[in-house]
Short mmCIF file of N, CA, C and O in Angstrom, two decimals:
data_model
loop_
_atom_site.label_atom_id
_atom_site.label_comp_id
_atom_site.label_asym_id
_atom_site.label_seq_id
_atom_site.Cartn_x
_atom_site.Cartn_y
_atom_site.Cartn_z
N MET A 1 150.52 132.05 135.53
CA MET A 1 150.30 133.24 136.35
C MET A 1 148.85 133.26 136.83
O MET A 1 147.95 132.85 136.13
N LYS A 2 148.66 133.73 138.02
CA LYS A 2 147.34 133.82 138.62
C LYS A 2 146.42 134.73 137.80
O LYS A 2 146.86 135.69 137.18
N ASN A 3 145.14 134.44 137.83
CA ASN A 3 144.14 135.28 137.17
C ASN A 3 143.79 136.45 138.11
O ASN A 3 143.18 136.24 139.15
N TYR A 4 144.17 137.65 137.73
CA TYR A 4 143.97 138.83 138.58
C TYR A 4 142.74 139.61 138.14
O TYR A 4 142.33 139.54 136.98
N PRO A 5 142.16 140.40 139.05
CA PRO A 5 141.01 141.26 138.70
C PRO A 5 141.40 142.31 137.65
O PRO A 5 142.58 142.61 137.46
N GLU A 6 140.39 142.87 136.98
CA GLU A 6 140.63 143.87 135.93
C GLU A 6 141.07 145.23 136.45
O GLU A 6 141.77 145.95 135.76
N HIS A 7 140.62 145.61 137.63
CA HIS A 7 140.93 146.93 138.17
C HIS A 7 141.76 146.77 139.45
O HIS A 7 141.23 146.34 140.48
N ILE A 8 143.03 147.15 139.36
CA ILE A 8 143.91 147.07 140.53
C ILE A 8 144.60 148.41 140.72
O ILE A 8 145.16 148.97 139.77
N ILE A 9 144.55 148.90 141.94
CA ILE A 9 145.29 150.10 142.30
C ILE A 9 146.54 149.65 143.05
O ILE A 9 146.45 149.00 144.08
N PHE A 10 147.71 150.00 142.50
CA PHE A 10 148.99 149.72 143.15
C PHE A 10 149.43 150.99 143.86
O PHE A 10 149.39 152.07 143.27
N TYR A 11 149.87 150.85 145.09
CA TYR A 11 150.22 152.01 145.90
C TYR A 11 151.41 151.68 146.79
O TYR A 11 151.76 150.51 146.98
N ASP A 12 152.01 152.71 147.34
CA ASP A 12 153.12 152.54 148.28
C ASP A 12 152.54 152.12 149.62
O ASP A 12 151.88 152.90 150.29
N GLY A 13 152.78 150.88 150.00
CA GLY A 13 152.21 150.34 151.23
C GLY A 13 152.73 151.00 152.50
O GLY A 13 152.15 150.83 153.56
N ASP A 14 153.83 151.74 152.41
CA ASP A 14 154.41 152.39 153.58
C ASP A 14 153.98 153.84 153.74
O ASP A 14 154.42 154.52 154.64
N CYS A 15 153.12 154.32 152.86
CA CYS A 15 152.76 155.74 152.84
C CYS A 15 151.40 155.97 153.52
O CYS A 15 150.39 155.39 153.12
N GLY A 16 151.40 156.84 154.50
CA GLY A 16 150.15 157.17 155.19
C GLY A 16 149.13 157.83 154.28
O GLY A 16 147.94 157.53 154.34
N VAL A 17 149.58 158.72 153.39
CA VAL A 17 148.66 159.38 152.46
C VAL A 17 148.09 158.34 151.51
O VAL A 17 146.88 158.35 151.21
N CYS A 18 148.93 157.44 151.02
CA CYS A 18 148.44 156.40 150.11
C CYS A 18 147.40 155.53 150.80
O CYS A 18 146.37 155.20 150.21
N ASN A 19 147.67 155.16 152.04
CA ASN A 19 146.72 154.34 152.78
C ASN A 19 145.40 155.08 152.99
O ASN A 19 144.34 154.48 152.90
N ARG A 20 145.47 156.36 153.26
CA ARG A 20 144.24 157.16 153.43
C ARG A 20 143.48 157.24 152.09
O ARG A 20 142.26 157.20 152.07
N SER A 21 144.22 157.34 151.00
CA SER A 21 143.58 157.38 149.68
C SER A 21 142.87 156.06 149.39
O SER A 21 141.76 156.06 148.83
N ILE A 22 143.48 154.96 149.76
CA ILE A 22 142.86 153.65 149.57
C ILE A 22 141.58 153.57 150.41
O ILE A 22 140.57 153.04 149.96
N GLN A 23 141.62 154.11 151.61
CA GLN A 23 140.42 154.12 152.44
C GLN A 23 139.30 154.92 151.77
O GLN A 23 138.13 154.55 151.84
N TYR A 24 139.66 156.01 151.11
CA TYR A 24 138.67 156.82 150.37
C TYR A 24 138.04 155.98 149.26
O TYR A 24 136.82 155.96 149.09
N VAL A 25 138.87 155.27 148.50
CA VAL A 25 138.34 154.44 147.41
C VAL A 25 137.45 153.33 147.98
O VAL A 25 136.37 153.08 147.46
N LEU A 26 137.89 152.68 149.05
CA LEU A 26 137.07 151.62 149.66
C LEU A 26 135.70 152.15 150.06
O LEU A 26 134.68 151.49 149.84
N LYS A 27 135.67 153.34 150.61
CA LYS A 27 134.42 153.93 151.06
C LYS A 27 133.48 154.26 149.91
O LYS A 27 132.26 154.09 150.00
N HIS A 28 134.04 154.72 148.78
CA HIS A 28 133.22 155.18 147.67
C HIS A 28 133.03 154.15 146.55
O HIS A 28 132.21 154.36 145.67
N ASP A 29 133.76 153.07 146.59
CA ASP A 29 133.64 152.02 145.58
C ASP A 29 132.63 150.99 146.06
O ASP A 29 132.97 149.86 146.40
N VAL A 30 131.37 151.39 146.05
CA VAL A 30 130.30 150.54 146.60
C VAL A 30 130.09 149.26 145.79
O VAL A 30 129.59 148.27 146.31
N SER A 31 130.50 149.25 144.53
CA SER A 31 130.36 148.05 143.70
C SER A 31 131.54 147.09 143.87
O SER A 31 131.51 145.99 143.33
N GLY A 32 132.57 147.51 144.57
CA GLY A 32 133.72 146.66 144.78
C GLY A 32 134.53 146.39 143.53
O GLY A 32 135.09 145.31 143.36
N VAL A 33 134.62 147.38 142.65
CA VAL A 33 135.33 147.23 141.38
C VAL A 33 136.84 147.12 141.60
O VAL A 33 137.51 146.28 141.01
N PHE A 34 137.38 147.98 142.46
CA PHE A 34 138.82 148.04 142.64
C PHE A 34 139.33 147.02 143.64
O PHE A 34 138.70 146.74 144.66
N HIS A 35 140.50 146.48 143.32
CA HIS A 35 141.28 145.67 144.24
C HIS A 35 142.59 146.42 144.43
O HIS A 35 142.91 147.33 143.66
N PHE A 36 143.36 146.02 145.43
CA PHE A 36 144.52 146.81 145.82
C PHE A 36 145.73 145.91 146.03
O PHE A 36 145.61 144.78 146.49
N ALA A 37 146.89 146.44 145.70
CA ALA A 37 148.15 145.74 145.94
C ALA A 37 149.25 146.79 146.12
O ALA A 37 149.21 147.84 145.49
N THR A 38 150.19 146.46 146.97
CA THR A 38 151.30 147.40 147.17
C THR A 38 152.29 147.28 146.03
O THR A 38 152.44 146.21 145.41
N LEU A 39 152.96 148.37 145.75
CA LEU A 39 154.01 148.36 144.73
C LEU A 39 155.18 147.49 145.16
O LEU A 39 155.96 147.03 144.33
N GLN A 40 155.29 147.23 146.46
CA GLN A 40 156.38 146.43 146.98
C GLN A 40 156.08 144.92 146.96
O GLN A 40 156.94 144.12 147.28
N GLY A 41 154.87 144.53 146.55
CA GLY A 41 154.44 143.14 146.68
C GLY A 41 154.59 142.28 145.44
O GLY A 41 155.01 142.73 144.36
N LYS A 42 154.19 141.02 145.59
CA LYS A 42 154.30 140.03 144.52
C LYS A 42 153.39 140.34 143.34
O LYS A 42 153.77 140.12 142.19
N VAL A 43 152.19 140.84 143.59
CA VAL A 43 151.27 141.14 142.50
C VAL A 43 151.88 142.21 141.59
O VAL A 43 151.83 142.09 140.37
N ALA A 44 152.47 143.23 142.18
CA ALA A 44 153.13 144.27 141.38
C ALA A 44 154.32 143.67 140.61
O ALA A 44 154.53 144.00 139.45
N ALA A 45 155.05 142.77 141.25
CA ALA A 45 156.18 142.12 140.57
C ALA A 45 155.69 141.33 139.36
O ALA A 45 156.35 141.28 138.33
N ASP A 46 154.52 140.71 139.48
CA ASP A 46 153.94 139.94 138.38
C ASP A 46 153.39 140.82 137.26
O ASP A 46 153.58 140.52 136.09
N LEU A 47 152.68 141.88 137.63
CA LEU A 47 151.91 142.65 136.65
C LEU A 47 152.53 143.96 136.20
O LEU A 47 152.32 144.38 135.05
N VAL A 48 153.22 144.65 137.08
CA VAL A 48 153.78 145.96 136.74
C VAL A 48 155.21 146.11 137.28
O VAL A 48 155.52 147.08 137.97
N PRO A 49 156.10 145.17 136.95
CA PRO A 49 157.45 145.21 137.53
C PRO A 49 158.21 146.49 137.21
O PRO A 49 159.04 146.94 138.01
N GLU A 50 157.88 147.12 136.09
CA GLU A 50 158.58 148.36 135.72
C GLU A 50 158.26 149.51 136.66
O GLU A 50 158.95 150.53 136.66
N PHE A 51 157.22 149.37 137.49
CA PHE A 51 156.83 150.44 138.41
C PHE A 51 157.15 150.14 139.87
O PHE A 51 156.86 150.94 140.75
N GLN A 52 157.77 149.00 140.15
CA GLN A 52 158.02 148.63 141.54
C GLN A 52 158.91 149.60 142.29
O GLN A 52 158.81 149.73 143.50
N GLN A 53 159.78 150.28 141.60
CA GLN A 53 160.66 151.26 142.24
C GLN A 53 160.05 152.66 142.25
O GLN A 53 160.63 153.59 142.77
N SER A 54 158.86 152.82 141.67
CA SER A 54 158.19 154.12 141.55
C SER A 54 157.24 154.33 142.72
O SER A 54 156.04 154.41 142.54
N LEU A 55 157.76 154.41 143.92
CA LEU A 55 156.91 154.48 145.09
C LEU A 55 156.24 155.83 145.27
O LEU A 55 155.39 155.99 146.13
N SER A 56 156.57 156.80 144.44
CA SER A 56 155.94 158.11 144.54
C SER A 56 154.82 158.28 143.53
O SER A 56 154.47 159.39 143.17
N THR A 57 154.26 157.18 143.07
CA THR A 57 153.18 157.28 142.10
C THR A 57 152.13 156.21 142.35
O THR A 57 152.41 155.17 142.93
N VAL A 58 150.93 156.51 141.94
CA VAL A 58 149.88 155.51 141.94
C VAL A 58 149.90 154.86 140.55
O VAL A 58 150.16 155.53 139.55
N VAL A 59 149.70 153.56 140.52
CA VAL A 59 149.64 152.83 139.26
C VAL A 59 148.29 152.13 139.23
O VAL A 59 147.95 151.39 140.16
N VAL A 60 147.50 152.39 138.20
CA VAL A 60 146.17 151.80 138.09
C VAL A 60 146.14 150.90 136.87
O VAL A 60 146.35 151.35 135.74
N LEU A 61 145.89 149.62 137.11
CA LEU A 61 145.70 148.66 136.04
C LEU A 61 144.19 148.56 135.80
O LEU A 61 143.42 148.36 136.74
N HIS A 62 143.78 148.73 134.54
CA HIS A 62 142.36 148.71 134.20
C HIS A 62 142.21 148.12 132.81
O HIS A 62 143.21 147.90 132.12
N PRO A 63 141.00 147.82 132.38
CA PRO A 63 140.82 147.14 131.08
C PRO A 63 141.45 147.88 129.90
O PRO A 63 141.82 147.25 128.91
N GLN A 64 141.60 149.19 129.97
CA GLN A 64 142.19 149.95 128.88
C GLN A 64 143.71 150.03 128.95
O GLN A 64 144.35 150.59 128.07
N GLY A 65 144.31 149.53 130.02
CA GLY A 65 145.76 149.55 130.14
C GLY A 65 146.24 149.92 131.52
O GLY A 65 145.64 149.55 132.53
N ILE A 66 147.32 150.68 131.57
CA ILE A 66 147.92 151.12 132.82
C ILE A 66 147.95 152.64 132.81
O ILE A 66 148.36 153.26 131.83
N SER A 67 147.51 153.24 133.92
CA SER A 67 147.56 154.69 134.07
C SER A 67 148.33 155.01 135.34
O SER A 67 148.18 154.33 136.35
N ILE A 68 149.15 156.07 135.28
CA ILE A 68 149.95 156.45 136.43
C ILE A 68 149.72 157.92 136.77
O ILE A 68 149.16 158.68 135.99
N LYS A 69 150.16 158.26 137.95
CA LYS A 69 150.11 159.64 138.46
C LYS A 69 148.70 160.22 138.32
O LYS A 69 147.73 159.57 138.67
N SER A 70 148.59 161.44 137.77
CA SER A 70 147.29 162.10 137.71
C SER A 70 146.33 161.37 136.77
O SER A 70 145.11 161.39 136.99
N ASP A 71 146.85 160.70 135.74
CA ASP A 71 145.97 159.91 134.88
C ASP A 71 145.35 158.75 135.66
O ASP A 71 144.20 158.40 135.44
N GLY A 72 146.12 158.16 136.57
CA GLY A 72 145.59 157.10 137.43
C GLY A 72 144.47 157.62 138.32
O GLY A 72 143.45 156.96 138.50
N VAL A 73 144.67 158.81 138.86
CA VAL A 73 143.64 159.43 139.71
C VAL A 73 142.37 159.66 138.89
O VAL A 73 141.25 159.39 139.36
N VAL A 74 142.52 160.12 137.65
CA VAL A 74 141.36 160.35 136.78
C VAL A 74 140.62 159.04 136.53
O VAL A 74 139.39 158.99 136.61
N VAL A 75 141.35 157.97 136.25
CA VAL A 75 140.71 156.66 136.01
C VAL A 75 139.94 156.22 137.26
O VAL A 75 138.81 155.74 137.17
N ILE A 76 140.55 156.39 138.42
CA ILE A 76 139.88 156.00 139.67
C ILE A 76 138.59 156.79 139.84
O ILE A 76 137.53 156.21 140.10
N LEU A 77 138.66 158.10 139.68
CA LEU A 77 137.47 158.94 139.86
C LEU A 77 136.37 158.59 138.87
O LEU A 77 135.20 158.50 139.23
N LYS A 78 136.75 158.38 137.61
CA LYS A 78 135.75 158.01 136.60
C LYS A 78 135.09 156.68 136.94
O LYS A 78 133.89 156.51 136.75
N THR A 79 135.88 155.74 137.41
CA THR A 79 135.34 154.42 137.72
C THR A 79 134.45 154.46 138.95
O THR A 79 133.47 153.71 139.03
N LEU A 80 134.76 155.33 139.90
CA LEU A 80 133.92 155.46 141.09
C LEU A 80 132.55 156.01 140.74
O LEU A 80 131.57 155.76 141.43
N GLY A 81 132.48 156.77 139.63
CA GLY A 81 131.20 157.23 139.12
C GLY A 81 130.61 158.41 139.87
O GLY A 81 131.26 159.09 140.64
N LYS A 82 129.32 158.61 139.60
CA LYS A 82 128.52 159.70 140.17
C LYS A 82 129.25 161.02 140.06
O LYS A 82 129.77 161.37 139.02
N GLY A 83 129.28 161.79 141.13
CA GLY A 83 129.90 163.11 141.12
C GLY A 83 131.39 163.08 140.87
O GLY A 83 131.98 164.08 140.48
N LYS A 84 132.02 161.92 141.09
CA LYS A 84 133.46 161.81 140.87
C LYS A 84 133.81 161.94 139.39
O LYS A 84 134.90 162.38 139.05
N LYS A 85 132.89 161.55 138.51
CA LYS A 85 133.14 161.69 137.07
C LYS A 85 133.28 163.16 136.68
O LYS A 85 134.08 163.51 135.82
N VAL A 86 132.50 164.01 137.32
CA VAL A 86 132.57 165.45 137.04
C VAL A 86 133.95 165.97 137.45
O VAL A 86 134.60 166.70 136.70
N LEU A 87 134.41 165.58 138.62
CA LEU A 87 135.74 165.98 139.09
C LEU A 87 136.82 165.46 138.14
O LEU A 87 137.76 166.19 137.79
N ALA A 88 136.68 164.22 137.69
CA ALA A 88 137.65 163.65 136.75
C ALA A 88 137.68 164.46 135.45
O ALA A 88 138.76 164.73 134.91
N THR A 89 136.52 164.84 134.96
CA THR A 89 136.44 165.63 133.73
C THR A 89 137.11 166.98 133.93
O THR A 89 137.84 167.46 133.06
N LEU A 90 136.86 167.62 135.06
CA LEU A 90 137.50 168.90 135.35
C LEU A 90 139.02 168.76 135.42
O LEU A 90 139.76 169.62 134.92
N LEU A 91 139.49 167.68 136.04
CA LEU A 91 140.93 167.44 136.11
C LEU A 91 141.53 167.27 134.72
O LEU A 91 142.63 167.74 134.44
N GLN A 92 140.79 166.60 133.84
CA GLN A 92 141.31 166.35 132.50
C GLN A 92 141.43 167.62 131.66
O GLN A 92 142.17 167.63 130.68
N ILE A 93 140.72 168.65 132.04
CA ILE A 93 140.85 169.93 131.33
C ILE A 93 142.25 170.51 131.53
O ILE A 93 142.81 171.14 130.65
N ILE A 94 142.81 170.25 132.70
CA ILE A 94 144.16 170.72 133.01
C ILE A 94 145.16 169.87 132.22
O ILE A 94 145.07 168.64 132.24
N PRO A 95 146.10 170.48 131.54
CA PRO A 95 147.09 169.69 130.79
C PRO A 95 147.84 168.71 131.70
O PRO A 95 148.15 169.02 132.85
N ARG A 96 148.11 167.52 131.16
CA ARG A 96 148.75 166.45 131.92
C ARG A 96 150.06 166.92 132.56
O ARG A 96 150.36 166.56 133.70
N THR A 97 150.86 167.72 131.86
CA THR A 97 152.14 168.16 132.43
C THR A 97 151.94 168.97 133.71
O THR A 97 152.69 168.82 134.67
N ILE A 98 150.90 169.79 133.73
CA ILE A 98 150.60 170.59 134.93
C ILE A 98 150.04 169.69 136.03
O ILE A 98 150.43 169.79 137.19
N ARG A 99 149.10 168.79 135.66
CA ARG A 99 148.54 167.86 136.64
C ARG A 99 149.65 167.02 137.28
O ARG A 99 149.68 166.85 138.50
N ASN A 100 150.55 166.50 136.45
CA ASN A 100 151.61 165.65 136.98
C ASN A 100 152.63 166.44 137.79
O ASN A 100 153.20 165.92 138.75
N TRP A 101 152.85 167.70 137.44
CA TRP A 101 153.72 168.54 138.26
C TRP A 101 153.12 168.67 139.66
O TRP A 101 153.82 168.52 140.66
N GLY A 102 151.82 168.94 139.74
CA GLY A 102 151.14 169.02 141.03
C GLY A 102 151.20 167.69 141.77
O GLY A 102 151.45 167.65 142.99
N TYR A 103 150.98 166.61 141.04
CA TYR A 103 151.03 165.28 141.65
C TYR A 103 152.43 165.01 142.22
O TYR A 103 152.58 164.57 143.35
N ASP A 104 153.45 165.27 141.41
CA ASP A 104 154.83 165.02 141.84
C ASP A 104 155.22 165.89 143.02
O ASP A 104 155.92 165.42 143.94
N THR A 105 154.79 167.14 143.02
CA THR A 105 155.09 168.04 144.13
C THR A 105 154.46 167.52 145.42
O THR A 105 155.12 167.45 146.46
N PHE A 106 153.20 167.12 145.34
CA PHE A 106 152.52 166.56 146.50
C PHE A 106 153.22 165.27 146.95
O PHE A 106 153.46 165.06 148.14
N ALA A 107 153.59 164.41 146.00
CA ALA A 107 154.22 163.13 146.32
C ALA A 107 155.54 163.30 147.05
O ALA A 107 155.89 162.50 147.92
N ARG A 108 156.27 164.35 146.72
CA ARG A 108 157.55 164.59 147.38
C ARG A 108 157.39 164.85 148.87
O ARG A 108 158.27 164.53 149.67
N PHE A 109 156.26 165.43 149.25
CA PHE A 109 156.06 165.80 150.65
C PHE A 109 154.98 164.96 151.34
O PHE A 109 154.60 165.25 152.46
N ARG A 110 154.51 163.93 150.69
CA ARG A 110 153.35 163.16 151.18
C ARG A 110 153.55 162.58 152.57
O ARG A 110 152.61 162.52 153.36
N ASN A 111 154.74 162.14 152.90
CA ASN A 111 154.95 161.52 154.20
C ASN A 111 154.85 162.52 155.35
O ASN A 111 154.64 162.14 156.49
N LYS A 112 154.95 163.80 155.04
CA LYS A 112 154.79 164.83 156.07
C LYS A 112 153.33 165.14 156.34
O LYS A 112 152.99 165.70 157.37
N PHE A 113 152.44 164.77 155.39
CA PHE A 113 151.02 165.10 155.54
C PHE A 113 150.29 164.15 156.47
O PHE A 113 149.36 164.54 157.15
N SER A 114 150.64 162.88 156.46
CA SER A 114 149.88 161.92 157.24
C SER A 114 150.71 160.70 157.58
O SER A 114 151.35 160.12 156.73
N LYS A 115 150.66 160.32 158.83
CA LYS A 115 151.33 159.10 159.29
C LYS A 115 150.30 158.10 159.81
O LYS A 115 150.66 157.09 160.39
N PHE A 116 149.03 158.38 159.63
CA PHE A 116 148.00 157.54 160.19
C PHE A 116 147.53 156.49 159.19
O PHE A 116 147.39 156.77 158.02
N CYS A 117 147.29 155.31 159.68
CA CYS A 117 146.84 154.21 158.83
C CYS A 117 145.63 153.56 159.46
O CYS A 117 145.67 153.17 160.62
N VAL A 118 144.55 153.47 158.71
CA VAL A 118 143.34 152.81 159.17
C VAL A 118 143.42 151.34 158.78
O VAL A 118 143.75 151.02 157.63
N ILE A 119 143.11 150.46 159.68
CA ILE A 119 143.15 149.03 159.37
C ILE A 119 141.84 148.64 158.69
O ILE A 119 140.76 148.91 159.21
N PRO A 120 141.93 148.01 157.50
CA PRO A 120 140.72 147.62 156.79
C PRO A 120 139.93 146.54 157.53
O PRO A 120 140.51 145.74 158.28
N THR A 121 138.63 146.52 157.29
CA THR A 121 137.78 145.46 157.86
C THR A 121 138.10 144.15 157.15
O THR A 121 138.71 144.15 156.07
N PRO A 122 137.68 143.01 157.69
CA PRO A 122 137.91 141.73 157.01
C PRO A 122 137.33 141.71 155.59
O PRO A 122 137.95 141.18 154.67
N GLU A 123 136.16 142.30 155.40
CA GLU A 123 135.55 142.36 154.07
C GLU A 123 136.43 143.19 153.12
O GLU A 123 136.67 142.80 151.98
N GLU A 124 136.90 144.33 153.59
CA GLU A 124 137.78 145.17 152.78
C GLU A 124 139.11 144.46 152.52
O GLU A 124 139.66 144.53 151.43
N ARG A 125 139.63 143.77 153.54
CA ARG A 125 140.92 143.07 153.43
C ARG A 125 140.89 142.06 152.28
O ARG A 125 141.90 141.85 151.63
N SER A 126 139.74 141.47 151.98
CA SER A 126 139.64 140.47 150.92
C SER A 126 139.92 141.09 149.55
O SER A 126 140.18 140.36 148.58
N ARG A 127 139.88 142.39 149.45
CA ARG A 127 140.14 143.07 148.19
C ARG A 127 141.61 143.44 148.02
O ARG A 127 142.01 143.98 147.00
N PHE A 128 142.44 143.15 149.04
CA PHE A 128 143.86 143.43 148.99
C PHE A 128 144.58 142.18 148.54
O PHE A 128 144.66 141.18 149.25
N LEU A 129 145.10 142.21 147.34
CA LEU A 129 145.62 141.02 146.67
C LEU A 129 146.90 140.47 147.31
O LEU A 129 147.14 139.28 147.24
N ASP A 130 147.70 141.29 147.93
CA ASP A 130 148.95 140.81 148.54
C ASP A 130 148.69 140.05 149.83
O ASP A 130 149.60 139.46 150.38
N ASN A 131 147.46 140.08 150.32
CA ASN A 131 147.14 139.43 151.59
C ASN A 131 146.36 138.13 151.41
O ASN A 131 145.83 137.60 152.35
N GLN A 132 146.27 137.65 150.19
CA GLN A 132 145.49 136.44 149.94
C GLN A 132 146.40 135.24 149.79
O GLN A 132 147.53 135.30 149.50
#
């Protein structure tokens, strides 16, 4: 099996909101820690096959394991650092069941929020594992 990076965000490649979220991470991940792969792709089939049908969730692979839904968002925010860590800490105060209820509710309607997709630059594209 290929040697993959330690931090991978798996997302629904067909979702406009997911694509906008990836653009947010690209903009704020100045150290280039995160790499990206779609839940529909080969990397997900290799590393997180149990989540390939879970297109309404974010899956974050990181050195401590796998985090999904609101826990995945918390891991992303903590890893981005600076002021994002404060937001992650505030989110963690909310019980996981409530956070995930909010996450699931938003996920059900996500395709109605955004249909726009920004095309990554060549430098950003190199961080997308399904395109290599």
